[in-house]
Amino acid sequence: MAWDLRYTSVESGPTGRSGFQFVATTPGTPPDVVRAVTPYMSYRPPPSAPSAPAPEELAALPVAFAYGREGDHAVLARCRYTGRDYSGRYGNFSGHAVVAAPHELEGLRPIELWESPVWDGPPEAAPDLVPGTAFDPDSLVAWLRREDAHDRLAALLDAVTAALAGGHGRVVLVADDAGLVARWIALVSYSLPAALAAHLSFITYTADPESAPQLVVGTVPEAWPRGGFRLGEPVPGDGERPGRFSRVIADCWRTGDLDGIDAVGELLMSGAGEADDVASPGVDLTGRLRAGTSPAGERAATAPVGVVEPPRGFPAGGLPVLASADGATTLLALCRGETSVSAAEESAAAALVRCGGAPSWLWPALAPALPTLGFELAAALAHVAPEIAERCVLLALADPSLRERLPVLRLRDGLPARFRAALAEAPGLDALADVVRLADQVGGRITGDDVTATAAACARRGAGDIAAAVRATPGVWRAALVGGVLSGLERAESGTRRAMLTPDARAALGERDWTRAPRTGGLILSARADRHEATTRLIELEPYGLPEIEELLGALWDAPPSPGECERLVERLGPSMARFAVLRDLPRRVFESAPLDAAETVRLAELIRDRLPELAGPARIVLAHREALRAGTEPEMARVLGRMDAGDPLTDRVCASVAGALTARPARSRAEVLAAATDAVRRELTGHWLDAGPDRDDRVDLAEIEVRLHRARTPVPRLTAWGDGLGRFARRHVESALTDRDPALASAWRALRRRGA
């Protein structure tokens, strides 16, 4: 049954409370019906409406007539602004809703209840769903002709069917007159099969179109200042051309061909599984309606006008069949010999064929058009005849983007000439793999030699992605492809070869005997995670022709090894390390960053000293570091440091480490080391102490060292300059601290400062 609900703001409603509420409902109205209706009970006047409208202004305000599906209920609601409420405040409105089961609307499109007597019925009664007299197809034909608005209808249909097909979106109709909005909604509703129109939610007016949940939303210009379908303005001439479905339906309205609208609707619903007779769907082989089978006439004889049972399982969130709406009109056009059919329209026709199958009458009618058919429609009919299957494959060879959409098929003779040409013309490895895969998929005839030759040519010029091509190539053809790739890479320019061998490509080529492709193998080996194994393999490969070995080793050991890694490399390669500049330099790189006093660093230095004497220079400096720190006397430490090569950067690092260790010793001991050292060592050690930024205690130690070096006649100019540059307060602190240590030291330091002054 249907339920009637009334809503407004009153001083005391059925429950005794004041404010907005349902004031009358059909007896027995279920709570879920009330919940379904509540969101529809809303009204806000247009932004330009007067805040205190007079009666005639109230009457002119737009009516909000809405329809939507809420679960198992079809909700129709009408809201009108009434102005003052019981307290005299403005903002009240009268809401009236009718709720029915969808089957109770059979024979009606929801918009037909605009100005229906149902809105004038008594409260609390069971509503009688009687259509209004405002709209009927014949009067709409006449009105459209007077307004010359068929182009606007086509554009509007295009937008609405797109939104219905996807199950989301909003189409905004902008006009001051809600009645004009309702008229256009009626035109759209009559343009669709009734089963689809039942899913067209709408509202004739809202002040907040941005938030409206309906698909078709009416509003006034000031609430939607730009965009939308502005019904009171001329149709823009620069819009996108509507689809064939919308254009054909608009033309049917133009000529008053209501039977044509019904015929297209019948074919459209057949794509949703609603065909009456697949072998004879009401058209002859030319695509013309069979005599006596007009859908409009058939329904007139069997049911009230507009009655169409909705398809079972029709999706609530979208109507996918509408994505093929152009297909229904396209199929008729092709059957009638029309040539102005676009590829997109053929694609829509193909989608419709896939949904509803290929009726027997369709293929004979379409046969003459086969040479011009696009891929989509040909693929939908590929199972019908071998010639259609061949056309699908030829189109896929010409356009690789079509291959993933090929239906399952096998060629009669394999099209050998066409496949051989496609292999030779492949611009890169990826394209080559695609052709090979296509041949394997459809039974195309190709040879391994052709695959190898093309792969070599592509690899040589650096065209394509090796890894992607190997993955895409069917297993039976993979060896032929890889053989060609390796052959081409060996003959390629060095930069091309390196660019082609990405990490994925190296992984795809896998482990091989690289003596037959040493340049390729060298690049792959140099990228291995195990640098020791890769280095060994590169050295083994060098006799077979690897001029880039130094470059490859350099890339392999770009990050310096740890002492342990270098030790393992020395033990593994032995004297071979001295053959290559990159490997000769590795020990020094280790010593430049590894902790000098670490056991593994010292062990590496000893190993190099004993096993690789020609590379032992840096190792001896590292061992001198340990010897200096273990020296029994200050002069012995000075002698050890003096034996180091002053020009070697490692010497500076050793001196810095020794200088740091000496800071733990008394100033007297440090001065004795400096006094016994060479000028270079003396400068290095004092320089490190000064560069470290001495604190208060360090300054006193440095002052004592300065005094003792002057006494030993081995002054360090930088140390003297440092003392002269101390500020007054720093000098006072140094003098005081030196006095506490030894007054003679303080006296000598003051004398040095006076001399400097």
Tab-separated table of C-alpha atoms in Angstrom, residues 466-685:
chain	number	residue	atom	x	y	z
A	466	ILE	CA	64.653	-6.084	-21.843
A	467	ALA	CA	62.992	-7.241	-18.623
A	468	ALA	CA	59.491	-6.419	-19.813
A	469	ALA	CA	60.133	-8.131	-23.145
A	470	VAL	CA	61.475	-11.303	-21.522
A	471	ARG	CA	58.518	-11.442	-19.152
A	472	ALA	CA	56.006	-10.845	-21.937
A	473	THR	CA	57.461	-13.407	-24.341
A	474	PRO	CA	55.866	-16.868	-24.090
A	475	GLY	CA	58.272	-19.521	-22.804
A	476	VAL	CA	58.597	-21.377	-26.088
A	477	TRP	CA	59.962	-18.241	-27.778
A	478	ARG	CA	62.033	-16.824	-24.895
A	479	ALA	CA	65.375	-18.413	-25.824
A	480	ALA	CA	65.180	-16.979	-29.339
A	481	LEU	CA	64.474	-13.516	-27.957
A	482	VAL	CA	67.262	-13.603	-25.320
A	483	GLY	CA	69.790	-14.880	-27.862
A	484	GLY	CA	69.036	-11.932	-30.087
A	485	VAL	CA	69.203	-9.481	-27.175
A	486	LEU	CA	72.695	-10.657	-26.129
A	487	SER	CA	73.951	-10.546	-29.701
A	488	GLY	CA	72.681	-7.006	-30.141
A	489	LEU	CA	74.046	-5.768	-26.806
A	490	GLU	CA	77.562	-6.971	-27.621
A	491	ARG	CA	77.532	-4.908	-30.820
A	492	ALA	CA	75.870	-1.874	-29.240
A	493	GLU	CA	77.605	1.335	-28.172
A	494	SER	CA	78.858	1.302	-24.579
A	495	GLY	CA	76.337	3.913	-23.416
A	496	THR	CA	73.487	2.080	-25.101
A	497	ARG	CA	74.498	-1.225	-23.541
A	498	ARG	CA	74.736	0.309	-20.087
A	499	ALA	CA	71.355	2.041	-20.431
A	500	MET	CA	69.682	-1.177	-21.534
A	501	LEU	CA	71.021	-3.264	-18.647
A	502	THR	CA	68.781	-1.947	-15.882
A	503	PRO	CA	68.509	-3.916	-12.618
A	504	ASP	CA	65.350	-5.587	-13.912
A	505	ALA	CA	67.046	-6.427	-17.209
A	506	ARG	CA	70.037	-7.985	-15.442
A	507	ALA	CA	67.722	-10.105	-13.322
A	508	ALA	CA	65.728	-11.186	-16.378
A	509	LEU	CA	68.851	-12.328	-18.259
A	510	GLY	CA	69.943	-14.387	-15.258
A	511	GLU	CA	73.151	-16.420	-14.886
A	512	ARG	CA	74.977	-17.371	-18.100
A	513	ASP	CA	78.329	-18.259	-19.627
A	514	TRP	CA	79.411	-14.682	-20.229
A	515	THR	CA	82.557	-15.609	-22.170
A	516	ARG	CA	80.379	-15.404	-25.306
A	517	ALA	CA	79.102	-11.957	-24.345
A	518	PRO	CA	81.853	-10.518	-22.134
A	519	ARG	CA	80.870	-6.855	-22.390
A	520	THR	CA	77.306	-7.577	-21.433
A	521	GLY	CA	78.407	-10.036	-18.770
A	522	GLY	CA	80.867	-7.541	-17.338
A	523	LEU	CA	78.143	-4.979	-16.720
A	524	ILE	CA	75.873	-7.579	-15.176
A	525	LEU	CA	78.599	-9.009	-12.941
A	526	SER	CA	79.691	-5.544	-11.787
A	527	ALA	CA	76.208	-4.954	-10.389
A	528	ARG	CA	76.206	-8.058	-8.192
A	529	ALA	CA	75.558	-7.634	-4.475
A	530	ASP	CA	78.519	-9.912	-3.592
A	531	ARG	CA	81.381	-7.673	-4.631
A	532	HIS	CA	84.043	-10.299	-3.942
A	533	GLU	CA	82.403	-12.834	-6.227
A	534	ALA	CA	81.716	-10.194	-8.877
A	535	THR	CA	85.337	-8.975	-8.795
A	536	THR	CA	86.644	-12.501	-9.194
A	537	ARG	CA	84.308	-13.173	-12.135
A	538	LEU	CA	85.281	-9.901	-13.846
A	539	ILE	CA	88.981	-10.717	-13.576
A	540	GLU	CA	88.283	-14.171	-15.027
A	541	LEU	CA	86.330	-12.570	-17.885
A	542	GLU	CA	88.999	-10.008	-18.795
A	543	PRO	CA	90.975	-12.289	-21.191
A	544	TYR	CA	87.844	-12.755	-23.350
A	545	GLY	CA	87.613	-9.076	-24.253
A	546	LEU	CA	86.602	-6.677	-21.499
A	547	PRO	CA	88.292	-3.315	-22.109
A	548	GLU	CA	85.964	-1.593	-19.645
A	549	ILE	CA	87.121	-3.681	-16.660
A	550	GLU	CA	88.623	-0.725	-14.758
A	551	GLU	CA	85.399	1.218	-15.160
A	552	LEU	CA	83.357	-1.785	-14.041
A	553	LEU	CA	85.569	-2.405	-11.015
A	554	GLY	CA	85.306	1.269	-10.145
A	555	ALA	CA	81.519	1.103	-10.143
A	556	LEU	CA	81.614	-2.119	-8.149
A	557	TRP	CA	83.832	-0.637	-5.425
A	558	ASP	CA	82.397	2.875	-5.513
A	559	ALA	CA	81.538	2.494	-1.829
A	560	PRO	CA	84.789	1.774	0.071
A	561	PRO	CA	85.071	-1.695	1.621
A	562	SER	CA	85.370	-2.346	5.317
A	563	PRO	CA	88.733	-3.622	6.608
A	564	GLY	CA	87.275	-7.124	6.806
A	565	GLU	CA	86.001	-6.958	3.212
A	566	CYS	CA	89.362	-5.740	1.951
A	567	GLU	CA	91.148	-8.468	3.908
A	568	ARG	CA	88.979	-11.142	2.268
A	569	LEU	CA	89.641	-9.602	-1.146
A	570	VAL	CA	93.422	-9.640	-0.612
A	571	GLU	CA	93.299	-13.265	0.510
A	572	ARG	CA	91.116	-14.204	-2.491
A	573	LEU	CA	92.959	-12.324	-5.243
A	574	GLY	CA	96.486	-12.032	-3.912
A	575	PRO	CA	98.906	-10.444	-6.410
A	576	SER	CA	96.076	-10.004	-8.965
A	577	MET	CA	95.039	-6.924	-7.003
A	578	ALA	CA	98.121	-5.118	-8.217
A	579	ARG	CA	97.051	-5.515	-11.879
A	580	PHE	CA	94.135	-3.099	-11.637
A	581	ALA	CA	94.256	0.523	-10.508
A	582	VAL	CA	90.888	0.355	-8.746
A	583	LEU	CA	91.960	-2.634	-6.659
A	584	ARG	CA	95.397	-1.169	-5.933
A	585	ASP	CA	93.717	1.868	-4.405
A	586	LEU	CA	91.318	-0.079	-2.165
A	587	PRO	CA	93.646	-0.505	0.872
A	588	ARG	CA	94.330	3.232	1.003
A	589	ARG	CA	90.584	3.987	0.813
A	590	VAL	CA	90.017	1.621	3.746
A	591	PHE	CA	92.743	3.218	5.831
A	592	GLU	CA	91.411	6.704	5.103
A	593	SER	CA	88.123	5.942	6.862
A	594	ALA	CA	88.523	2.892	9.135
A	595	PRO	CA	89.438	3.311	12.833
A	596	LEU	CA	93.245	3.260	12.904
A	597	ASP	CA	93.473	1.438	16.208
A	598	ALA	CA	90.853	-1.232	15.357
A	599	ALA	CA	92.162	-4.790	15.360
A	600	GLU	CA	90.786	-5.514	11.868
A	601	THR	CA	92.469	-2.386	10.473
A	602	VAL	CA	95.835	-3.392	11.916
A	603	ARG	CA	95.353	-6.973	10.707
A	604	LEU	CA	94.686	-5.731	7.164
A	605	ALA	CA	97.798	-3.529	7.264
A	606	GLU	CA	99.935	-6.475	8.372
A	607	LEU	CA	98.447	-8.708	5.646
A	608	ILE	CA	99.187	-6.154	2.917
A	609	ARG	CA	102.704	-5.564	4.257
A	610	ASP	CA	103.404	-9.302	4.099
A	611	ARG	CA	101.448	-10.346	0.948
A	612	LEU	CA	101.500	-7.247	-1.280
A	613	PRO	CA	104.735	-5.336	-0.599
A	614	GLU	CA	104.208	-3.188	-3.715
A	615	LEU	CA	100.993	-1.823	-2.102
A	616	ALA	CA	102.385	-1.601	1.437
A	617	GLY	CA	103.047	2.173	1.676
A	618	PRO	CA	99.727	3.102	3.318
A	619	ALA	CA	99.863	-0.066	5.428
A	620	ARG	CA	103.225	0.962	6.913
A	621	ILE	CA	101.815	4.348	7.915
A	622	VAL	CA	98.911	2.627	9.689
A	623	LEU	CA	101.310	0.287	11.476
A	624	ALA	CA	103.418	3.303	12.473
A	625	HIS	CA	100.341	4.643	14.253
A	626	ARG	CA	100.208	1.580	16.470
A	627	GLU	CA	103.974	1.676	17.022
A	628	ALA	CA	103.888	5.338	18.012
A	629	LEU	CA	101.146	4.802	20.577
A	630	ARG	CA	103.100	1.861	22.037
A	631	ALA	CA	106.442	3.714	22.177
A	632	GLY	CA	108.160	3.456	25.553
A	633	THR	CA	109.607	6.975	25.556
A	634	GLU	CA	108.723	10.363	24.139
A	635	PRO	CA	111.786	10.490	21.854
A	636	GLU	CA	110.938	7.028	20.522
A	637	MET	CA	107.401	8.190	19.668
A	638	ALA	CA	108.867	11.228	17.930
A	639	ARG	CA	111.219	9.043	15.882
A	640	VAL	CA	108.357	6.761	14.767
A	641	LEU	CA	106.275	9.722	13.667
A	642	GLY	CA	109.228	11.234	11.883
A	643	ARG	CA	109.701	8.140	9.714
A	644	MET	CA	106.278	8.583	8.076
A	645	ASP	CA	105.950	10.123	4.602
A	646	ALA	CA	105.021	13.723	5.300
A	647	GLY	CA	103.381	14.072	1.871
A	648	ASP	CA	100.990	11.149	2.304
A	649	PRO	CA	97.462	12.182	3.382
A	650	LEU	CA	97.395	9.212	5.746
A	651	THR	CA	100.257	10.764	7.706
A	652	ASP	CA	98.053	13.708	8.613
A	653	ARG	CA	95.331	11.290	9.794
A	654	VAL	CA	97.842	9.369	11.945
A	655	CYS	CA	99.177	12.602	13.429
A	656	ALA	CA	95.640	13.722	14.238
A	657	SER	CA	94.982	10.429	16.029
A	658	VAL	CA	98.274	10.589	17.944
A	659	ALA	CA	97.597	14.226	18.843
A	660	GLY	CA	94.272	13.181	20.288
A	661	ALA	CA	95.897	10.408	22.301
A	662	LEU	CA	98.591	12.768	23.632
A	663	THR	CA	95.998	15.110	25.131
A	664	ALA	CA	95.591	12.546	27.895
A	665	ARG	CA	99.261	12.985	28.866
A	666	PRO	CA	100.786	15.763	30.998
A	667	ALA	CA	101.995	18.864	29.234
A	668	ARG	CA	105.628	18.009	30.108
A	669	SER	CA	105.375	14.652	28.244
A	670	ARG	CA	103.741	16.279	25.216
A	671	ALA	CA	106.445	18.934	25.129
A	672	GLU	CA	109.163	16.270	25.221
A	673	VAL	CA	107.604	14.522	22.210
A	674	LEU	CA	107.478	17.797	20.310
A	675	ALA	CA	111.014	18.747	21.278
A	676	ALA	CA	112.335	15.443	19.912
A	677	ALA	CA	110.174	15.504	16.765
A	678	THR	CA	110.858	16.934	13.342
A	679	ASP	CA	109.597	20.387	12.460
A	680	ALA	CA	106.857	18.840	10.289
A	681	VAL	CA	105.607	16.550	13.054
A	682	ARG	CA	105.779	19.408	15.562
A	683	ARG	CA	103.645	21.595	13.317
A	684	GLU	CA	101.146	18.792	12.693
A	685	LEU	CA	100.623	17.917	16.366
